[in-house]
PDB file of C-alpha atoms and ligand atoms in Angstrom:
ATOM      1  CA  MET F 372      -0.079  -0.043   0.234  1.00 39.00           C
ATOM      2  CA  LYS F 373       1.364   3.464  -0.868  1.00 43.00           C
ATOM      3  CA  PRO F 374       1.504   5.517   2.479  1.00 45.00           C
ATOM      4  CA  VAL F 375       0.228   8.513   3.221  1.00 59.00           C
ATOM      5  CA  ASP F 376       2.521  11.751   2.548  1.00 59.00           C
ATOM      6  CA  ILE F 377       2.325  12.465   6.057  1.00 62.00           C
ATOM      7  CA  GLY F 378       5.607  12.267   7.751  1.00 58.00           C
ATOM      8  CA  ARG F 379       5.379  11.285  11.294  1.00 61.00           C
ATOM      9  CA  ARG F 380       4.089  14.002  13.545  1.00 64.00           C
ATOM     10  CA  PRO F 381       2.956  12.154  17.190  1.00 65.00           C
ATOM     11  CA  SER F 382      -0.914  13.146  18.949  1.00 67.00           C
ATOM     12  CA  PRO F 383       0.455  14.662  22.117  1.00 67.00           C
ATOM     13  CA  PRO F 384       1.481  12.305  24.715  1.00 61.00           C
ATOM     14  CA  ASP F 385      -2.108  13.441  27.026  1.00 65.00           C
ATOM     15  CA  GLY F 386      -3.542  12.716  23.519  1.00 86.00           C
ATOM     16  CA  LEU F 387      -6.512  15.237  23.145  1.00 97.00           C
ATOM     17  CA  THR F 388      -9.124  16.899  25.093  1.00 97.00           C
ATOM     18  CA  THR F 389     -12.710  17.812  24.427  1.00 98.00           C
ATOM     19  CA  GLU F 390     -15.166  19.033  27.311  1.00 98.00           C
ATOM     20  CA  ARG F 391     -16.600  16.080  28.488  1.00 98.00           C
ATOM     21  CA  LEU F 392     -13.508  13.266  26.852  1.00 98.00           C
ATOM     22  CA  ILE F 393     -10.329  12.263  27.051  1.00 98.00           C
ATOM     23  CA  LEU F 394      -9.055  11.272  23.518  1.00 98.00           C
ATOM     24  CA  ARG F 395      -5.668   8.966  24.855  1.00 97.00           C
ATOM     25  CA  ARG F 396      -2.830   6.317  23.688  1.00 97.00           C
ATOM     26  CA  TRP F 397      -4.571   2.990  24.953  1.00 98.00           C
ATOM     27  CA  ARG F 398      -3.548   0.926  28.168  1.00 98.00           C
ATOM     28  CA  PRO F 399      -3.716  -2.460  29.089  1.00 98.00           C
ATOM     29  CA  VAL F 400      -6.478  -1.867  30.797  1.00 98.00           C
ATOM     30  CA  ASP F 401      -8.530  -1.144  28.107  1.00 98.00           C
ATOM     31  CA  TRP F 402      -8.069  -4.305  26.210  1.00 98.00           C
ATOM     32  CA  GLN F 403     -11.232  -6.289  28.208  1.00 98.00           C
ATOM     33  CA  PRO F 404     -13.961  -3.896  28.124  1.00 98.00           C
ATOM     34  CA  PHE F 405     -12.106  -3.484  24.295  1.00 98.00           C
ATOM     35  CA  ALA F 406     -13.649  -7.541  24.240  1.00 98.00           C
ATOM     36  CA  ALA F 407     -16.548  -6.846  26.061  1.00 98.00           C
ATOM     37  CA  LEU F 408     -17.585  -4.114  23.527  1.00 98.00           C
ATOM     38  CA  ASN F 409     -16.508  -6.470  20.681  1.00 98.00           C
ATOM     39  CA  ALA F 410     -18.898  -9.202  22.199  1.00 98.00           C
ATOM     40  CA  ASP F 411     -21.611  -7.062  22.209  1.00 98.00           C
ATOM     41  CA  ALA F 412     -24.131  -8.358  18.789  1.00 98.00           C
ATOM     42  CA  ARG F 413     -25.603  -4.040  18.846  1.00 98.00           C
ATOM     43  CA  VAL F 414     -21.953  -2.412  19.192  1.00 98.00           C
ATOM     44  CA  MET F 415     -21.248  -5.164  15.731  1.00 97.00           C
ATOM     45  CA  GLU F 416     -24.518  -5.563  14.148  1.00 96.00           C
ATOM     46  CA  TYR F 417     -23.294  -3.437  11.292  1.00 95.00           C
ATOM     47  CA  PHE F 418     -19.892  -5.593  11.116  1.00 94.00           C
ATOM     48  CA  SER F 419     -19.498  -9.679   9.990  1.00 90.00           C
ATOM     49  CA  GLY F 420     -19.881 -10.385  13.732  1.00 94.00           C
ATOM     50  CA  VAL F 421     -18.779 -10.426  17.182  1.00 97.00           C
ATOM     51  CA  LEU F 422     -14.468 -10.768  17.552  1.00 98.00           C
ATOM     52  CA  SER F 423     -13.447 -13.574  20.279  1.00 98.00           C
ATOM     53  CA  ARG F 424     -11.232 -12.229  22.806  1.00 98.00           C
ATOM     54  CA  GLU F 425      -8.042 -13.241  20.397  1.00 98.00           C
ATOM     55  CA  GLU F 426      -9.644 -11.282  17.431  1.00 98.00           C
ATOM     56  CA  SER F 427     -10.555  -8.372  19.686  1.00 98.00           C
ATOM     57  CA  ASP F 428      -6.157  -8.430  21.376  1.00 98.00           C
ATOM     58  CA  ALA F 429      -5.265  -8.754  17.919  1.00 98.00           C
ATOM     59  CA  LEU F 430      -7.392  -5.662  16.488  1.00 98.00           C
ATOM     60  CA  ALA F 431      -6.068  -3.746  19.768  1.00 98.00           C
ATOM     61  CA  LYS F 432      -2.475  -4.866  18.828  1.00 98.00           C
ATOM     62  CA  HIS F 433      -3.000  -2.987  15.415  1.00 98.00           C
ATOM     63  CA  ILE F 434      -3.964  -0.081  16.922  1.00 98.00           C
ATOM     64  CA  ASP F 435      -1.692   0.122  19.362  1.00 97.00           C
ATOM     65  CA  GLU F 436       1.129  -0.535  16.463  1.00 97.00           C
ATOM     66  CA  HIS F 437      -0.793   2.022  13.908  1.00 96.00           C
ATOM     67  CA  PHE F 438       0.108   4.891  16.775  1.00 96.00           C
ATOM     68  CA  GLU F 439       3.967   3.662  16.463  1.00 95.00           C
ATOM     69  CA  LEU F 440       4.141   3.595  13.101  1.00 96.00           C
ATOM     70  CA  HIS F 441       2.061   7.033  12.356  1.00 95.00           C
ATOM     71  CA  GLY F 442       1.904   9.307  15.567  1.00 94.00           C
ATOM     72  CA  PHE F 443      -1.971   9.224  15.575  1.00 96.00           C
ATOM     73  CA  GLY F 444      -4.856   6.359  15.533  1.00 97.00           C
ATOM     74  CA  LEU F 445      -7.766   5.288  16.944  1.00 98.00           C
ATOM     75  CA  TRP F 446      -7.677   6.886  20.250  1.00 98.00           C
ATOM     76  CA  ALA F 447      -9.093   4.937  23.704  1.00 98.00           C
ATOM     77  CA  VAL F 448     -12.276   7.598  24.923  1.00 98.00           C
ATOM     78  CA  GLU F 449     -12.139   8.373  28.643  1.00 98.00           C
ATOM     79  CA  VAL F 450     -14.729  10.038  29.668  1.00 98.00           C
ATOM     80  CA  PRO F 451     -14.093  11.163  33.146  1.00 97.00           C
ATOM     81  CA  GLY F 452     -15.999  10.554  35.606  1.00 97.00           C
ATOM     82  CA  VAL F 453     -18.575   8.399  33.984  1.00 98.00           C
ATOM     83  CA  ALA F 454     -16.291   5.702  32.203  1.00 98.00           C
ATOM     84  CA  PRO F 455     -12.391   5.071  32.369  1.00 98.00           C
ATOM     85  CA  PHE F 456     -12.943   3.553  28.981  1.00 98.00           C
ATOM     86  CA  ALA F 457     -15.883   3.582  26.220  1.00 98.00           C
ATOM     87  CA  GLY F 458     -14.472   2.877  23.204  1.00 98.00           C
ATOM     88  CA  PHE F 459     -12.171   4.580  20.492  1.00 98.00           C
ATOM     89  CA  ILE F 460     -12.279   7.386  18.331  1.00 98.00           C
ATOM     90  CA  GLY F 461      -9.729   8.905  16.489  1.00 98.00           C
ATOM     91  CA  LEU F 462      -7.527   8.421  12.542  1.00 98.00           C
ATOM     92  CA  SER F 463      -6.343   5.736  10.779  1.00 98.00           C
ATOM     93  CA  VAL F 464      -5.130   4.409   7.982  1.00 98.00           C
ATOM     94  CA  PRO F 465      -6.520   1.916   5.857  1.00 97.00           C
ATOM     95  CA  ARG F 466      -4.930  -1.045   4.511  1.00 94.00           C
ATOM     96  CA  PHE F 467      -7.443  -2.150   1.657  1.00 96.00           C
ATOM     97  CA  GLU F 468      -7.300  -0.624  -1.998  1.00 96.00           C
ATOM     98  CA  ALA F 469      -9.828   1.733  -3.296  1.00 97.00           C
ATOM     99  CA  HIS F 470     -10.904   4.556  -5.416  1.00 98.00           C
ATOM    100  CA  PHE F 471      -9.981   7.372  -2.275  1.00 98.00           C
ATOM    101  CA  THR F 472      -7.279   5.365  -0.979  1.00 97.00           C
ATOM    102  CA  PRO F 473      -4.391   5.815   0.307  1.00 97.00           C
ATOM    103  CA  CYS F 474      -5.961   8.050   2.538  1.00 98.00           C
ATOM    104  CA  VAL F 475      -6.957   9.181   6.282  1.00 98.00           C
ATOM    105  CA  GLU F 476      -9.948   7.829   8.107  1.00 98.00           C
ATOM    106  CA  VAL F 477     -11.734   9.480  10.719  1.00 98.00           C
ATOM    107  CA  GLY F 478     -13.973   6.229  13.256  1.00 98.00           C
ATOM    108  CA  TRP F 479     -15.406   4.882  16.250  1.00 98.00           C
ATOM    109  CA  ARG F 480     -16.689   2.314  17.727  1.00 98.00           C
ATOM    110  CA  LEU F 481     -18.584   2.987  21.643  1.00 99.00           C
ATOM    111  CA  ALA F 482     -20.177  -0.029  23.958  1.00 98.00           C
ATOM    112  CA  ALA F 483     -23.724   0.719  24.001  1.00 98.00           C
ATOM    113  CA  ALA F 484     -23.846   1.757  27.384  1.00 98.00           C
ATOM    114  CA  TYR F 485     -22.457   5.430  25.783  1.00 98.00           C
ATOM    115  CA  TRP F 486     -25.035   5.466  22.936  1.00 98.00           C
ATOM    116  CA  GLY F 487     -26.759   8.348  22.430  1.00 97.00           C
ATOM    117  CA  CYS F 488     -24.873  11.520  24.763  1.00 98.00           C
ATOM    118  CA  GLY F 489     -22.858  13.075  21.805  1.00 98.00           C
ATOM    119  CA  TYR F 490     -19.846  11.218  22.292  1.00 98.00           C
ATOM    120  CA  ALA F 491     -18.924  10.128  18.722  1.00 98.00           C
ATOM    121  CA  THR F 492     -19.453  13.860  17.002  1.00 98.00           C
ATOM    122  CA  GLU F 493     -17.898  15.226  19.934  1.00 98.00           C
ATOM    123  CA  GLY F 494     -14.313  13.054  19.815  1.00 98.00           C
ATOM    124  CA  ALA F 495     -15.317  13.103  16.266  1.00 98.00           C
ATOM    125  CA  ARG F 496     -14.516  17.002  16.155  1.00 98.00           C
ATOM    126  CA  ALA F 497     -11.489  16.918  18.055  1.00 98.00           C
ATOM    127  CA  ALA F 498      -9.676  14.147  15.501  1.00 98.00           C
ATOM    128  CA  LEU F 499     -10.780  16.064  12.343  1.00 98.00           C
ATOM    129  CA  ALA F 500      -9.239  19.364  13.800  1.00 97.00           C
ATOM    130  CA  PHE F 501      -6.270  17.054  14.739  1.00 97.00           C
ATOM    131  CA  GLY F 502      -6.878  15.774  11.027  1.00 97.00           C
ATOM    132  CA  PHE F 503      -6.704  19.176   9.441  1.00 97.00           C
ATOM    133  CA  GLY F 504      -4.146  20.767  11.667  1.00 96.00           C
ATOM    134  CA  GLU F 505      -1.382  18.743  13.668  1.00 94.00           C
ATOM    135  CA  LEU F 506      -0.959  16.833  10.581  1.00 95.00           C
ATOM    136  CA  GLY F 507      -2.087  18.834   7.608  1.00 96.00           C
ATOM    137  CA  LEU F 508      -4.269  16.267   5.963  1.00 97.00           C
ATOM    138  CA  ARG F 509      -6.249  17.606   3.153  1.00 97.00           C
ATOM    139  CA  GLU F 510      -8.921  15.923   3.057  1.00 98.00           C
ATOM    140  CA  ILE F 511     -10.536  13.341   5.657  1.00 98.00           C
ATOM    141  CA  VAL F 512     -13.103  10.139   4.459  1.00 98.00           C
ATOM    142  CA  SER F 513     -15.210   7.513   6.890  1.00 98.00           C
ATOM    143  CA  PHE F 514     -17.222   4.854   5.231  1.00 98.00           C
ATOM    144  CA  THR F 515     -20.338   2.545   6.670  1.00 98.00           C
ATOM    145  CA  VAL F 516     -23.039   0.331   5.026  1.00 97.00           C
ATOM    146  CA  PRO F 517     -25.849   2.358   4.449  1.00 98.00           C
ATOM    147  CA  GLU F 518     -27.711   0.673   7.337  1.00 97.00           C
ATOM    148  CA  ASN F 519     -25.746   1.756  10.178  1.00 98.00           C
ATOM    149  CA  LEU F 520     -28.016   5.531  10.610  1.00 98.00           C
ATOM    150  CA  ARG F 521     -25.906   6.396  13.790  1.00 98.00           C
ATOM    151  CA  SER F 522     -22.845   6.663  12.174  1.00 98.00           C
ATOM    152  CA  ARG F 523     -23.612   8.120   8.727  1.00 98.00           C
ATOM    153  CA  ARG F 524     -25.603  10.786  11.348  1.00 98.00           C
ATOM    154  CA  VAL F 525     -22.835  11.162  13.150  1.00 98.00           C
ATOM    155  CA  MET F 526     -20.530  11.541   9.770  1.00 98.00           C
ATOM    156  CA  GLU F 527     -23.233  14.172   8.569  1.00 98.00           C
ATOM    157  CA  LYS F 528     -23.360  16.324  11.984  1.00 98.00           C
ATOM    158  CA  THR F 529     -19.203  17.060  11.923  1.00 98.00           C
ATOM    159  CA  GLY F 530     -19.770  18.460   8.173  1.00 98.00           C
ATOM    160  CA  MET F 531     -18.731  15.080   5.832  1.00 98.00           C
ATOM    161  CA  THR F 532     -20.892  14.650   2.977  1.00 98.00           C
ATOM    162  CA  ARG F 533     -21.445  12.152   0.591  1.00 98.00           C
ATOM    163  CA  ASN F 534     -21.294  11.184  -3.042  1.00 98.00           C
ATOM    164  CA  PRO F 535     -23.266   8.160  -3.985  1.00 98.00           C
ATOM    165  CA  ALA F 536     -20.804   8.129  -6.892  1.00 98.00           C
ATOM    166  CA  ASP F 537     -18.421   7.398  -3.874  1.00 98.00           C
ATOM    167  CA  ASP F 538     -19.722   4.465  -2.909  1.00 98.00           C
ATOM    168  CA  PHE F 539     -17.879   1.277  -3.189  1.00 97.00           C
ATOM    169  CA  ASP F 540     -17.567  -2.235  -2.357  1.00 96.00           C
ATOM    170  CA  HIS F 541     -15.308  -2.558   0.743  1.00 96.00           C
ATOM    171  CA  PRO F 542     -12.830  -5.275  -0.411  1.00 93.00           C
ATOM    172  CA  GLY F 543     -11.797  -6.114   3.016  1.00 89.00           C
ATOM    173  CA  VAL F 544     -15.648  -7.636   3.454  1.00 89.00           C
ATOM    174  CA  SER F 545     -17.329 -10.579   2.521  1.00 82.00           C
ATOM    175  CA  GLY F 546     -21.358 -10.637   2.238  1.00 83.00           C
ATOM    176  CA  ARG F 547     -21.735  -7.033   2.995  1.00 86.00           C
ATOM    177  CA  SER F 548     -20.082  -5.153   1.443  1.00 94.00           C
ATOM    178  CA  ARG F 549     -21.018  -2.376   0.026  1.00 96.00           C
ATOM    179  CA  HIS F 550     -19.939   1.417   1.219  1.00 98.00           C
ATOM    180  CA  VAL F 551     -21.210   4.608   1.286  1.00 98.00           C
ATOM    181  CA  LEU F 552     -18.271   6.929   1.777  1.00 98.00           C
ATOM    182  CA  TYR F 553     -18.298  10.353   3.177  1.00 98.00           C
ATOM    183  CA  ARG F 554     -15.486  12.814   2.729  1.00 98.00           C
ATOM    184  CA  LEU F 555     -14.560  16.561   4.085  1.00 98.00           C
ATOM    185  CA  ALA F 556     -12.421  18.537   2.820  1.00 98.00           C
ATOM    186  CA  ARG F 557      -9.599  21.202   4.845  1.00 94.00           C
ATOM    187  CA  HIS F 558     -12.026  24.276   4.738  1.00 80.00           C
ATOM    188  CA  SER F 559     -15.253  22.727   4.105  1.00 60.00           C
ATOM    189  CA  GLY F 560     -16.295  21.750   7.992  1.00 48.00           C
TER     190      GLY F 560
HETATM  191  C1  COA W 926     -21.993   4.826  16.075  1.00 60.54           C
HETATM  192  C2  COA W 926     -21.876   5.180  17.101  1.00 60.54           C
HETATM  193  C3  COA W 926     -19.752   5.711  17.406  1.00 60.54           C
HETATM  194  C4  COA W 926     -22.628   6.796  17.675  1.00 60.54           C
HETATM  195  O1  COA W 926     -22.095   7.704  18.895  1.00 60.54           O
HETATM  196  P1  COA W 926     -22.816   8.899  19.811  1.00 60.54           P
HETATM  197  O2  COA W 926     -22.128   8.388  20.550  1.00 60.54           O
HETATM  198  O3  COA W 926     -24.243   7.351  20.024  1.00 60.54           O
HETATM  199  O4  COA W 926     -23.058   9.218  18.593  1.00 60.54           O
HETATM  200  P2  COA W 926     -24.152  10.833  18.810  1.00 60.54           P
HETATM  201  O5  COA W 926     -24.247  11.173  19.832  1.00 60.54           O
HETATM  202  O6  COA W 926     -23.029  11.702  18.493  1.00 60.54           O
HETATM  203  O7  COA W 926     -24.578  10.961  17.780  1.00 60.54           O
HETATM  204  C5  COA W 926     -25.626   9.943  17.502  1.00 60.54           C
HETATM  205  C6  COA W 926     -26.400  10.219  16.114  1.00 60.54           C
HETATM  206  O8  COA W 926     -26.604   9.191  15.840  1.00 60.54           O
HETATM  207  C7  COA W 926     -28.498   9.125  15.839  1.00 60.54           C
HETATM  208  N1  COA W 926     -29.034   8.294  16.051  1.00 60.54           N
HETATM  209  C8  COA W 926     -29.138   7.066  17.020  1.00 60.54           C
HETATM  210  N2  COA W 926     -29.690   5.891  15.814  1.00 60.54           N
HETATM  211  C9  COA W 926     -30.615   6.235  14.996  1.00 60.54           C
HETATM  212  C10 COA W 926     -31.513   5.196  14.268  1.00 60.54           C
HETATM  213  N3  COA W 926     -31.470   4.688  14.310  1.00 60.54           N
HETATM  214  N4  COA W 926     -31.193   5.854  13.151  1.00 60.54           N
HETATM  215  C11 COA W 926     -30.686   7.283  12.830  1.00 60.54           C
HETATM  216  N5  COA W 926     -30.105   7.966  13.323  1.00 60.54           N
HETATM  217  C12 COA W 926     -29.837   7.417  14.725  1.00 60.54           C
HETATM  218  C13 COA W 926     -29.260   9.871  17.140  1.00 60.54           C
HETATM  219  O9  COA W 926     -29.869  10.640  17.022  1.00 60.54           O
HETATM  220  C14 COA W 926     -27.407  10.962  17.216  1.00 60.54           C
HETATM  221  O10 COA W 926     -28.326  11.973  16.226  1.00 60.54           O
HETATM  222  P3  COA W 926     -28.560  13.415  16.812  1.00 60.54           P
HETATM  223  O11 COA W 926     -27.562  14.089  17.516  1.00 60.54           O
HETATM  224  O12 COA W 926     -29.204  14.233  15.857  1.00 60.54           O
HETATM  225  O13 COA W 926     -30.373  13.534  17.435  1.00 60.54           O
HETATM  226  C15 COA W 926     -22.237   4.627  17.910  1.00 60.54           C
HETATM  227  O14 COA W 926     -23.571   3.693  17.578  1.00 60.54           O
HETATM  228  C16 COA W 926     -22.104   2.749  18.068  1.00 60.54           C
HETATM  229  O15 COA W 926     -20.182   2.815  18.536  1.00 60.54           O
HETATM  230  N6  COA W 926     -22.225   2.002  17.226  1.00 60.54           N
HETATM  231  C17 COA W 926     -21.186   0.276  17.038  1.00 60.54           C
HETATM  232  C18 COA W 926     -20.266   0.787  16.381  1.00 60.54           C
HETATM  233  C19 COA W 926     -20.484   1.100  14.571  1.00 60.54           C
HETATM  234  O16 COA W 926     -21.019   0.948  13.714  1.00 60.54           O
HETATM  235  N7  COA W 926     -18.650   2.178  14.747  1.00 60.54           N
HETATM  236  C20 COA W 926     -18.916   2.837  13.185  1.00 60.54           C
HETATM  237  C21 COA W 926     -18.582   1.614  12.450  1.00 60.54           C
HETATM  238  S1  COA W 926     -18.697   2.802  10.913  1.00 60.54           S
END
């Protein structure tokens, strides 16, 4: 895969903070609650299925390696006074090839107990600001299956827009491979 030409610019060691959230590097204690949310069928409704403990740990390891490689990634979400770990929100470089890659994606996954509080939107705005500001990206994308209306709503609330001509078949997903693509340019949000 061609690397995204952004150089390696480590995110602040303390992570990003928003009004209610801390987006930070992962800790070993996060892996257990991460496995719990990945084993929840509600959280994984629009993915290929729930993850085993081993699959969840492999994903956490990959997320950590992404931070080492790029300096940024899918931050662990801490909600002070509410939850030491609620899921992840952040930026990642997709590993598959499509008509819009190489690119940087903004993504999110939270435990169901914390849905509906605006956390994903709040964290995504901070991640986008970091991507456009610190990383100097010109564009950030996001994608999901058409039925994932919650996730699409987060994309829309952060100012991302979809052109149906960008819809694509995700090469890494068997079965439900059709995806909608949302884009946000640096000066349009
Ligand atoms: C997608 C996800 C991160 C959203 O987190 P969240 O913190 O609840 O998101 P927010 O509260 O910021 O915004 C959710 C929006 O979706 C809306 N929404 C909720 N359920 C909905 C539904 N069934 N249909 C349409 N919109 C819906 C909410 O009303 C809210 O919009 P509003 O502020 O205009 O009312 C969370 O649902 C999740 O982790 N889902 C499972 C993992 C996942 O699908 N990740 C994305 C993969 S691309």
